[in-house]
Amino acid sequence: MIPSTSHQAWLFYSPLALQAALLKDDLLEPVDQLLDDPALVDLVRQCLATRRPLSTRTGREAIAPDRLLRCCVMKHLKGWSFRDLERELRSNLVYRRFTHFDAEATPHFTTFSRSFALLSPAITAEIHQRVVALACEQGAARGDKLRTDTTVVESNVHYPTDSSLLGDGIRVLSRSLQGIAAECKNGALEVVDHGRAVKHRLLEISRAAKCLTEVNQQRMQHSYQKLLGLTRSVVRQASEVLQRWGKGGLKVVGKRLRVETQIGQLRHFLPLVEKVMTQTQQRVWGGDRHVEGKVLSLFEAHTEVIRKGKAHKPNEFGRLVRIDEVENGIVSGYQVLAGNPDDTTAWMPALQQHQARFGRAPEMATGDRGFFSAQNEREAQALGVKKVALPERGRLSAQRAQQQKQRWFRRGLRWRAGEATISTLKHPFSMWRATYKGEPGFQRYVGWCVITKNLFSIARYQARRRDRGQVG
């Protein structure tokens, strides 16, 4: 059941509430007023109502929509885990006032996790659009200028070596097989624990890989052969269990629902583990390091290898994200891109998104050299952009050099580099690594980082306006 957003204070809490009201947070107070917007709360309420057919009237009481919205903002502002969020809300009066929990008991961290997952990527995008609309109403975002850039947001994965992926595959398949065996008749399914042998093989491979001599290469191949043998035996047993389950040959004496859950896990992970085995054989014995469709994680299968030309981090494992920004640090649009496309392909989608959001093209649009092409300049001007500040790559002609020395062009480049928005998103707002599970979770995480950043950008803009008014 979805509770009301009107929270009646406890009688004994009233004296303490008067004192707690004196504890102000200059960072949270302006955002508190923005989150009182009824349209934002209604979007969250509509999302919670889709959980079950009668979620609005029956069932246990869930987190109120206004509280859920504020907890999402608080979590991404501080970069907390769900456990940290629960602990901080229990112990801090300022955070309790901001999230409207006051004297009431705070939910368990698992409740936060399940409730946050209900806010789908589509709803997150709608909430972001409403926050940008609030910025337009406050005058913080006029849409006269646009700067766009791309960055890599890491997935929550370990460094993907073939040996570690094989070890993960053996672990998850064995865990599901053991869960099935526990619910079946005694002796119906015997599962061998290969954990100790896998650990030794992984250590042997890591030691041999430290020195690329011919002897160590032979040792590494020998260890890989043993590890692949262990993986094949587990994959073979998992395939046989799936066949027996399909034919009704497994006698379940425990809870059938648990067995069906583990069968679903086997069906999900088995093709991925088989693909890891194939790519390992092609790399270790065939020397092919660029296998098409390479699996980088069994748990975050959407992860991709992104190369941005960074000397200190040549390979990044995650997804490429486009960030579009207008005046006063307001991120007007974001998009999680597929693969590792060239930046030139992201230029026109950014302009089209801006036109759809503000109803017109920006007066000035700018980006770094990666976005430059003569076609992009022509298409932007045809769309109605008066000033296109894209620096050309390579050696400049005399005419191009003269154009890039013009005052409006240099002003556009200075504005592009004026605020480190991507750095702000990644560090204060924790967008450097997405910790929500799956591709939908990745998109939700990026969206809520952008939403939280926009709320505080609006609050800073309002503070600057008040200061100018007092000075004037």
Coordinates of C-alpha atoms in Angstrom, one line a residue:
M1 CA 0.0 0.0 0.0
I2 CA 1.3 3.5 -0.9
P3 CA 1.1 5.7 2.2
S4 CA 0.2 9.4 2.2
T5 CA 2.8 12.1 1.9
S6 CA 1.2 13.9 5.0
H7 CA 3.2 12.7 8.0
Q8 CA 1.7 13.4 11.4
A9 CA 4.4 14.0 14.0
W10 CA 4.5 12.0 17.2
L11 CA 3.4 14.0 20.3
F12 CA 6.5 13.2 22.4
Y13 CA 8.7 14.3 19.4
S14 CA 7.3 17.8 19.3
P15 CA 9.7 19.4 21.8
L16 CA 12.7 17.7 20.1
A17 CA 11.5 18.8 16.7
L18 CA 11.6 22.4 17.8
Q19 CA 15.3 22.0 18.7
A20 CA 16.0 19.8 15.6
A21 CA 14.6 22.6 13.4
L22 CA 17.5 24.8 14.5
L23 CA 20.0 22.3 13.0
K24 CA 20.2 23.6 9.4
D25 CA 22.2 22.3 6.5
D26 CA 23.0 25.1 4.0
L27 CA 23.4 22.4 1.3
L28 CA 20.1 20.6 1.9
E29 CA 17.7 23.4 2.8
P30 CA 17.4 24.8 -0.8
V31 CA 17.0 21.3 -2.3
D32 CA 14.4 20.5 0.3
Q33 CA 12.1 23.2 -1.2
L34 CA 12.7 22.0 -4.7
L35 CA 11.7 18.4 -3.8
D36 CA 8.3 19.6 -2.5
D37 CA 7.2 20.0 -6.2
P38 CA 4.0 18.0 -6.5
A39 CA 4.8 16.8 -10.1
L40 CA 8.0 15.1 -8.9
V41 CA 6.1 13.3 -6.1
D42 CA 3.3 12.3 -8.4
L43 CA 5.8 10.7 -10.8
V44 CA 7.2 8.5 -8.0
R45 CA 3.7 7.6 -6.8
Q46 CA 2.7 6.5 -10.3
C47 CA 5.7 4.3 -10.5
L48 CA 5.1 2.7 -7.1
A49 CA 1.4 2.1 -8.1
T50 CA 2.6 -0.2 -10.9
R51 CA 4.2 -2.7 -8.6
R52 CA 1.0 -4.8 -8.1
P53 CA -2.5 -4.4 -9.5
L54 CA -3.8 -3.1 -6.1
S55 CA -0.7 -1.6 -4.7
T56 CA -2.4 1.7 -4.0
R57 CA -4.9 0.2 -1.6
T58 CA -3.8 -3.1 -0.2
G59 CA -0.7 -4.8 1.1
R60 CA 2.0 -3.7 3.6
E61 CA 2.7 0.0 3.8
A62 CA 5.6 0.9 1.6
I63 CA 7.9 4.0 1.7
A64 CA 6.0 7.2 1.0
P65 CA 6.7 8.7 -2.4
D66 CA 8.2 11.9 -1.0
R67 CA 10.4 9.9 1.3
L68 CA 11.6 7.6 -1.5
L69 CA 12.4 10.6 -3.7
R70 CA 14.4 12.3 -1.0
C71 CA 16.3 9.2 0.0
C72 CA 17.4 8.7 -3.7
V73 CA 18.7 12.2 -3.7
M74 CA 20.5 11.8 -0.4
K75 CA 22.1 8.5 -1.4
H76 CA 23.6 9.9 -4.6
L77 CA 24.7 13.2 -3.0
K78 CA 26.7 11.3 -0.4
G79 CA 27.7 8.3 -2.4
W80 CA 26.4 5.9 0.2
S81 CA 25.6 2.3 -0.1
F82 CA 22.1 1.1 1.0
R83 CA 23.6 0.0 4.4
D84 CA 25.2 3.4 4.8
L85 CA 21.9 5.1 4.0
E86 CA 20.0 3.2 6.6
R87 CA 22.7 3.8 9.3
E88 CA 23.0 7.5 8.6
L89 CA 19.2 8.1 8.6
R90 CA 19.0 6.3 12.0
S91 CA 21.6 8.5 13.6
N92 CA 21.3 12.0 12.1
L93 CA 18.5 14.4 12.9
V94 CA 19.3 16.7 9.9
Y95 CA 18.9 13.8 7.5
R96 CA 15.7 12.6 9.2
R97 CA 14.2 16.0 8.7
F98 CA 15.3 16.2 5.1
T99 CA 13.8 12.8 4.3
H100 CA 10.6 13.4 6.4
F101 CA 11.2 10.4 8.6
D102 CA 11.5 12.5 11.8
A103 CA 10.8 10.2 14.8
E104 CA 9.5 7.2 12.7
A105 CA 11.5 4.1 12.2
T106 CA 13.7 4.0 9.1
P107 CA 13.3 1.1 6.7
H108 CA 15.8 -1.8 6.4
F109 CA 18.5 -1.4 3.7
T110 CA 16.9 -4.2 1.7
T111 CA 13.7 -2.2 1.6
F112 CA 15.6 0.7 0.2
S113 CA 17.2 -1.5 -2.4
R114 CA 13.9 -3.0 -3.6
S115 CA 12.1 0.3 -3.6
F116 CA 14.8 2.1 -5.6
A117 CA 14.7 -0.7 -8.2
L118 CA 11.0 0.2 -8.9
L119 CA 12.1 3.5 -10.3
S120 CA 12.7 2.3 -13.9
P121 CA 14.9 4.1 -16.4
A122 CA 11.8 5.5 -18.1
I123 CA 10.5 7.0 -14.9
T124 CA 14.0 8.3 -14.0
A125 CA 14.2 10.0 -17.4
E126 CA 10.8 11.7 -16.7
I127 CA 11.9 12.8 -13.3
H128 CA 15.0 14.3 -14.9
Q129 CA 12.8 16.1 -17.5
R130 CA 10.7 17.6 -14.6
V131 CA 13.9 18.8 -12.8
V132 CA 15.1 20.5 -16.0
A133 CA 11.6 22.1 -16.3
L134 CA 12.1 23.4 -12.8
A135 CA 15.4 24.9 -13.8
C136 CA 13.7 26.6 -16.8
E137 CA 11.0 28.0 -14.5
Q138 CA 13.6 29.3 -12.1
G139 CA 15.6 30.9 -14.9
A140 CA 18.6 28.7 -14.4
A141 CA 18.3 27.0 -17.8
R142 CA 17.4 29.2 -20.8
G143 CA 18.8 26.9 -23.5
D144 CA 20.8 29.6 -25.3
K145 CA 24.1 27.7 -25.0
L146 CA 24.9 24.0 -25.2
R147 CA 28.1 22.0 -24.6
T148 CA 28.3 18.3 -24.9
D149 CA 30.9 15.7 -24.1
T150 CA 31.2 11.9 -23.5
T151 CA 32.7 10.0 -20.6
V152 CA 33.1 6.5 -19.4
V153 CA 31.1 5.3 -16.4
E154 CA 32.6 2.1 -15.0
S155 CA 30.5 -1.0 -14.3
N156 CA 30.7 -2.6 -10.9
V157 CA 33.1 -5.4 -12.1
H158 CA 36.5 -6.7 -11.3
Y159 CA 39.3 -6.5 -13.9
P160 CA 38.1 -9.1 -16.5
T161 CA 40.8 -11.7 -17.0
D162 CA 39.9 -15.0 -18.7
S163 CA 41.0 -17.0 -15.6
S164 CA 38.9 -14.9 -13.2
L165 CA 35.9 -15.2 -15.5
L166 CA 36.3 -19.0 -15.6
G167 CA 36.5 -19.0 -11.9
D168 CA 33.3 -16.9 -11.6
G169 CA 31.6 -19.3 -13.9
I170 CA 32.5 -22.4 -11.9
R171 CA 31.4 -20.7 -8.7
V172 CA 28.0 -19.5 -9.9
L173 CA 27.1 -22.8 -11.6
S174 CA 28.3 -24.9 -8.7
R175 CA 26.3 -22.7 -6.3
S176 CA 23.1 -23.2 -8.3
L177 CA 23.7 -26.9 -8.6
Q178 CA 24.2 -27.2 -4.9
G179 CA 20.9 -25.3 -4.3
I180 CA 19.1 -27.7 -6.6
A181 CA 20.7 -30.7 -4.9
A182 CA 19.6 -29.5 -1.4
E183 CA 15.9 -29.5 -2.5
C184 CA 16.1 -32.9 -4.3
K185 CA 16.0 -36.4 -3.0
N186 CA 19.1 -37.5 -1.2
G187 CA 21.6 -38.9 -3.7
A188 CA 19.6 -37.7 -6.7
L189 CA 22.3 -35.1 -7.6
E190 CA 25.9 -35.2 -6.5
V191 CA 27.8 -31.9 -6.8
V192 CA 31.6 -31.7 -6.4
D193 CA 33.1 -28.6 -4.8
H194 CA 36.0 -27.4 -7.1
G195 CA 36.7 -24.3 -5.1
R196 CA 40.1 -25.3 -3.7
A197 CA 41.3 -26.6 -7.1
V198 CA 40.1 -23.4 -8.9
K199 CA 41.9 -21.3 -6.3
H200 CA 45.2 -23.1 -7.0
R201 CA 44.8 -22.8 -10.8
L202 CA 44.1 -19.1 -10.5
L203 CA 47.2 -18.6 -8.4
E204 CA 49.3 -20.6 -10.8
I205 CA 48.1 -18.5 -13.8
S206 CA 48.7 -15.2 -12.0
R207 CA 52.3 -16.2 -11.1
A208 CA 53.1 -17.4 -14.6
A209 CA 51.7 -14.2 -16.2
K210 CA 54.1 -12.0 -14.3
C211 CA 57.0 -13.0 -16.5
L212 CA 56.5 -13.6 -20.3
T213 CA 59.3 -16.1 -20.8
E214 CA 58.6 -19.2 -22.9
V215 CA 58.7 -21.5 -19.8
N216 CA 56.1 -19.4 -18.0
Q217 CA 53.9 -19.3 -21.1
Q218 CA 53.9 -23.1 -21.2
R219 CA 53.1 -23.2 -17.5
M220 CA 50.3 -20.7 -17.9
Q221 CA 48.8 -22.8 -20.8
H222 CA 49.1 -25.9 -18.7
S223 CA 47.2 -24.3 -15.8
Y224 CA 44.6 -22.9 -18.2
Q225 CA 44.1 -26.4 -19.6
K226 CA 43.4 -27.7 -16.1
L227 CA 41.0 -24.8 -15.4
L228 CA 39.1 -25.3 -18.6
G229 CA 38.8 -29.0 -17.7
L230 CA 37.2 -28.1 -14.4
T231 CA 34.9 -25.7 -16.2
R232 CA 33.9 -28.3 -18.8
S233 CA 32.9 -30.8 -16.1
V234 CA 30.7 -28.2 -14.3
V235 CA 29.1 -27.0 -17.6
R236 CA 28.5 -30.7 -18.6
Q237 CA 26.7 -31.4 -15.3
A238 CA 24.7 -28.2 -15.5
S239 CA 23.5 -29.1 -19.0
E240 CA 22.5 -32.6 -17.8
V241 CA 20.6 -31.1 -14.9
L242 CA 18.7 -28.8 -17.3
Q243 CA 17.8 -31.8 -19.5
R244 CA 16.7 -33.9 -16.6
W245 CA 14.6 -31.0 -15.3
G246 CA 13.0 -30.6 -18.7
K247 CA 12.1 -34.3 -18.9
G248 CA 10.9 -34.4 -15.2
G249 CA 13.7 -36.6 -14.1
L250 CA 14.6 -34.7 -10.9
K251 CA 12.6 -35.7 -7.8
V252 CA 12.1 -32.6 -5.7
V253 CA 11.3 -33.2 -2.1
G254 CA 11.8 -29.6 -0.9
K255 CA 10.5 -26.3 -2.2
R256 CA 9.9 -26.5 -5.9
L257 CA 10.0 -22.7 -6.2
R258 CA 13.7 -22.6 -5.0
V259 CA 14.6 -25.3 -7.6
E260 CA 12.9 -23.3 -10.4
T261 CA 14.9 -20.2 -9.3
Q262 CA 18.2 -22.0 -9.5
I263 CA 17.2 -23.5 -12.9
G264 CA 16.6 -20.0 -14.1
Q265 CA 20.1 -19.1 -12.9
L266 CA 21.6 -22.0 -14.8
R267 CA 19.8 -21.0 -18.0
H268 CA 21.1 -17.5 -17.7
F269 CA 24.7 -18.2 -16.8
L270 CA 25.4 -21.4 -18.8
P271 CA 25.6 -19.7 -22.3
L272 CA 27.8 -16.9 -20.8
V273 CA 30.2 -19.5 -19.3
E274 CA 30.4 -21.4 -22.6
K275 CA 31.2 -18.1 -24.4
V276 CA 34.0 -17.4 -21.9
M277 CA 35.5 -20.9 -22.5
T278 CA 35.5 -20.2 -26.3
Q279 CA 37.1 -16.8 -26.0
T280 CA 39.8 -18.2 -23.6
Q281 CA 40.7 -20.9 -26.0
Q282 CA 41.0 -18.4 -28.9
R283 CA 43.2 -16.1 -26.8
V284 CA 45.5 -18.5 -25.0
W285 CA 46.1 -21.0 -27.9
G286 CA 45.0 -19.0 -31.0
G287 CA 46.5 -15.6 -30.0
D288 CA 43.3 -13.8 -30.8
R289 CA 42.9 -10.9 -28.3
H290 CA 40.0 -9.2 -30.1
V291 CA 37.2 -11.7 -30.0
E292 CA 34.0 -10.3 -31.3
G293 CA 31.3 -10.0 -28.6
K294 CA 33.7 -10.7 -25.8
V295 CA 32.2 -11.4 -22.4
L296 CA 33.7 -9.1 -19.7
S297 CA 31.5 -10.0 -16.8
L298 CA 29.0 -12.7 -16.0
F299 CA 27.0 -10.5 -13.7
E300 CA 27.1 -7.2 -15.8
A301 CA 27.0 -8.6 -19.3
H302 CA 26.3 -5.2 -20.8
T303 CA 29.9 -4.1 -19.9
E304 CA 32.0 -3.0 -22.8
V305 CA 35.7 -2.1 -23.4
I306 CA 36.0 1.6 -24.0
R307 CA 39.3 3.2 -25.2
K308 CA 39.4 7.0 -24.8
G309 CA 43.2 7.4 -25.4
K310 CA 44.1 7.9 -21.7
A311 CA 47.7 7.0 -21.0
H312 CA 47.1 6.1 -17.4
K313 CA 43.9 4.1 -18.2
P314 CA 44.0 2.8 -21.8
N315 CA 41.1 0.3 -21.3
E316 CA 38.0 1.2 -19.3
F317 CA 35.3 -1.3 -18.6
G318 CA 31.8 0.2 -18.5
R319 CA 29.6 2.2 -20.8
L320 CA 30.0 5.4 -22.7
V321 CA 27.7 8.2 -21.5
R322 CA 26.9 11.5 -23.4
I323 CA 26.4 14.6 -21.2
D324 CA 24.6 17.7 -22.5
E325 CA 24.9 20.9 -20.4
V326 CA 23.3 24.3 -20.7
E327 CA 23.8 27.5 -18.5
N328 CA 24.5 27.4 -14.8
G329 CA 25.7 23.8 -14.8
I330 CA 22.3 22.3 -15.6
V331 CA 22.6 18.9 -17.4
S332 CA 19.7 19.1 -19.9
G333 CA 20.2 15.6 -21.3
Y334 CA 22.2 12.3 -21.0
Q335 CA 22.3 9.1 -22.9
V336 CA 24.0 5.7 -22.3
L337 CA 25.5 4.9 -25.7
A338 CA 25.9 1.4 -27.2
G339 CA 29.5 0.3 -27.9
N340 CA 32.3 2.8 -28.4
P341 CA 31.2 5.1 -31.1
D342 CA 33.1 8.1 -32.4
D343 CA 32.2 11.4 -30.7
T344 CA 31.2 12.8 -34.1
T345 CA 28.2 10.5 -34.1
A346 CA 26.9 12.0 -30.8
W347 CA 26.9 15.7 -32.0
M348 CA 23.6 15.8 -33.8
P349 CA 21.6 13.7 -31.3
A350 CA 22.7 16.2 -28.6
L351 CA 21.4 19.1 -30.7
Q352 CA 18.2 17.3 -31.5
Q353 CA 17.6 16.5 -27.9
H354 CA 18.2 20.1 -27.0
Q355 CA 15.7 21.3 -29.6
A356 CA 13.1 18.8 -28.3
R357 CA 13.6 20.0 -24.7
F358 CA 13.7 23.8 -25.3
G359 CA 11.7 24.0 -28.5
R360 CA 14.5 25.7 -30.4
A361 CA 18.2 25.2 -31.3
P362 CA 20.8 26.9 -29.1
E363 CA 22.4 30.2 -30.0
M364 CA 25.8 28.6 -29.5
A365 CA 26.9 25.0 -29.4
T366 CA 30.4 23.7 -28.5
G367 CA 32.3 20.6 -27.9
D368 CA 35.9 19.3 -28.0
R369 CA 37.9 18.3 -31.1
G370 CA 36.4 14.8 -31.0
F371 CA 33.1 16.2 -32.2
F372 CA 34.4 18.2 -35.1
S373 CA 33.6 17.4 -38.7
A374 CA 32.6 19.7 -41.6
Q375 CA 29.3 17.8 -41.9
N376 CA 28.5 18.3 -38.2
E377 CA 29.1 22.1 -38.6
R378 CA 26.9 22.3 -41.6
E379 CA 24.1 20.3 -40.0
A380 CA 24.2 22.3 -36.9
Q381 CA 23.9 25.6 -38.9
A382 CA 21.1 24.1 -40.9
L383 CA 19.3 23.3 -37.6
G384 CA 19.5 27.0 -36.6
V385 CA 22.7 27.2 -34.4
K386 CA 24.2 30.6 -35.1
K387 CA 27.6 29.9 -33.5
V388 CA 29.2 26.5 -33.8
A389 CA 32.4 26.4 -31.8
L390 CA 34.1 23.1 -32.7
P391 CA 37.9 23.2 -32.9
E392 CA 39.2 21.4 -35.9
R393 CA 41.7 18.6 -35.5
G394 CA 45.2 18.5 -37.1
R395 CA 47.0 21.3 -39.0
L396 CA 44.8 24.3 -39.6
S397 CA 44.5 26.2 -42.9
A398 CA 44.9 30.0 -42.8
Q399 CA 41.2 30.6 -43.1
R400 CA 40.3 28.1 -40.4
A401 CA 42.9 29.5 -38.0
Q402 CA 41.6 33.0 -38.6
Q403 CA 38.0 31.7 -37.8
Q404 CA 39.1 30.0 -34.6
K405 CA 40.7 33.2 -33.4
Q406 CA 37.5 35.2 -33.6
R407 CA 36.2 36.5 -30.2
W408 CA 32.9 34.5 -30.3
F409 CA 34.8 31.3 -31.1
R410 CA 37.3 31.7 -28.3
R411 CA 34.5 32.7 -25.9
G412 CA 32.7 29.5 -26.8
L413 CA 35.8 27.4 -26.1
R414 CA 36.4 29.1 -22.8
W415 CA 32.8 28.4 -21.8
R416 CA 33.2 24.8 -22.8
A417 CA 36.1 24.4 -20.4
G418 CA 34.7 26.7 -17.8
E419 CA 33.2 24.1 -15.4
A420 CA 34.3 20.6 -15.0
T421 CA 30.8 19.1 -15.0
I422 CA 31.9 15.5 -15.7
S423 CA 34.4 15.6 -12.8
T424 CA 31.7 17.1 -10.6
L425 CA 29.3 14.3 -11.5
K426 CA 31.9 11.6 -11.0
H427 CA 33.3 12.7 -7.6
P428 CA 30.8 14.6 -5.5
F429 CA 27.9 12.8 -7.0
S430 CA 29.5 9.3 -7.3
M431 CA 29.0 8.7 -11.1
W432 CA 32.5 7.3 -11.6
R433 CA 31.1 3.7 -11.0
A434 CA 27.5 2.5 -11.4
T435 CA 26.7 0.1 -8.6
Y436 CA 23.1 -0.8 -9.5
K437 CA 22.7 -4.2 -11.2
G438 CA 22.1 -4.9 -14.8
E439 CA 21.8 -2.5 -17.8
P440 CA 18.5 -1.0 -16.5
G441 CA 20.2 -0.4 -13.1
F442 CA 23.2 1.2 -14.9
Q443 CA 20.8 3.7 -16.7
R444 CA 19.0 4.4 -13.4
Y445 CA 22.2 5.1 -11.6
V446 CA 23.5 7.6 -14.2
G447 CA 20.1 9.3 -14.3
W448 CA 19.9 9.8 -10.5
C449 CA 23.4 11.2 -10.4
V450 CA 22.4 13.7 -13.1
I451 CA 19.1 14.5 -11.3
T452 CA 20.9 15.1 -8.0
K453 CA 23.5 17.3 -9.6
N454 CA 20.9 19.4 -11.3
L455 CA 19.0 20.0 -8.0
F456 CA 22.1 21.4 -6.4
S457 CA 23.0 23.4 -9.4
I458 CA 19.5 25.1 -9.2
A459 CA 20.0 25.6 -5.5
R460 CA 23.3 27.3 -6.1
Y461 CA 21.8 29.5 -8.8
Q462 CA 19.0 30.6 -6.4
A463 CA 21.7 31.4 -3.8
R464 CA 23.6 33.6 -6.3
R465 CA 20.4 35.5 -7.2
R466 CA 19.7 36.2 -3.5
D467 CA 23.2 37.4 -2.9
R468 CA 23.0 39.7 -5.9
G469 CA 19.7 41.0 -4.7
Q470 CA 21.1 41.8 -1.2
V471 CA 24.1 43.5 -2.7
G472 CA 22.0 45.5 -5.0

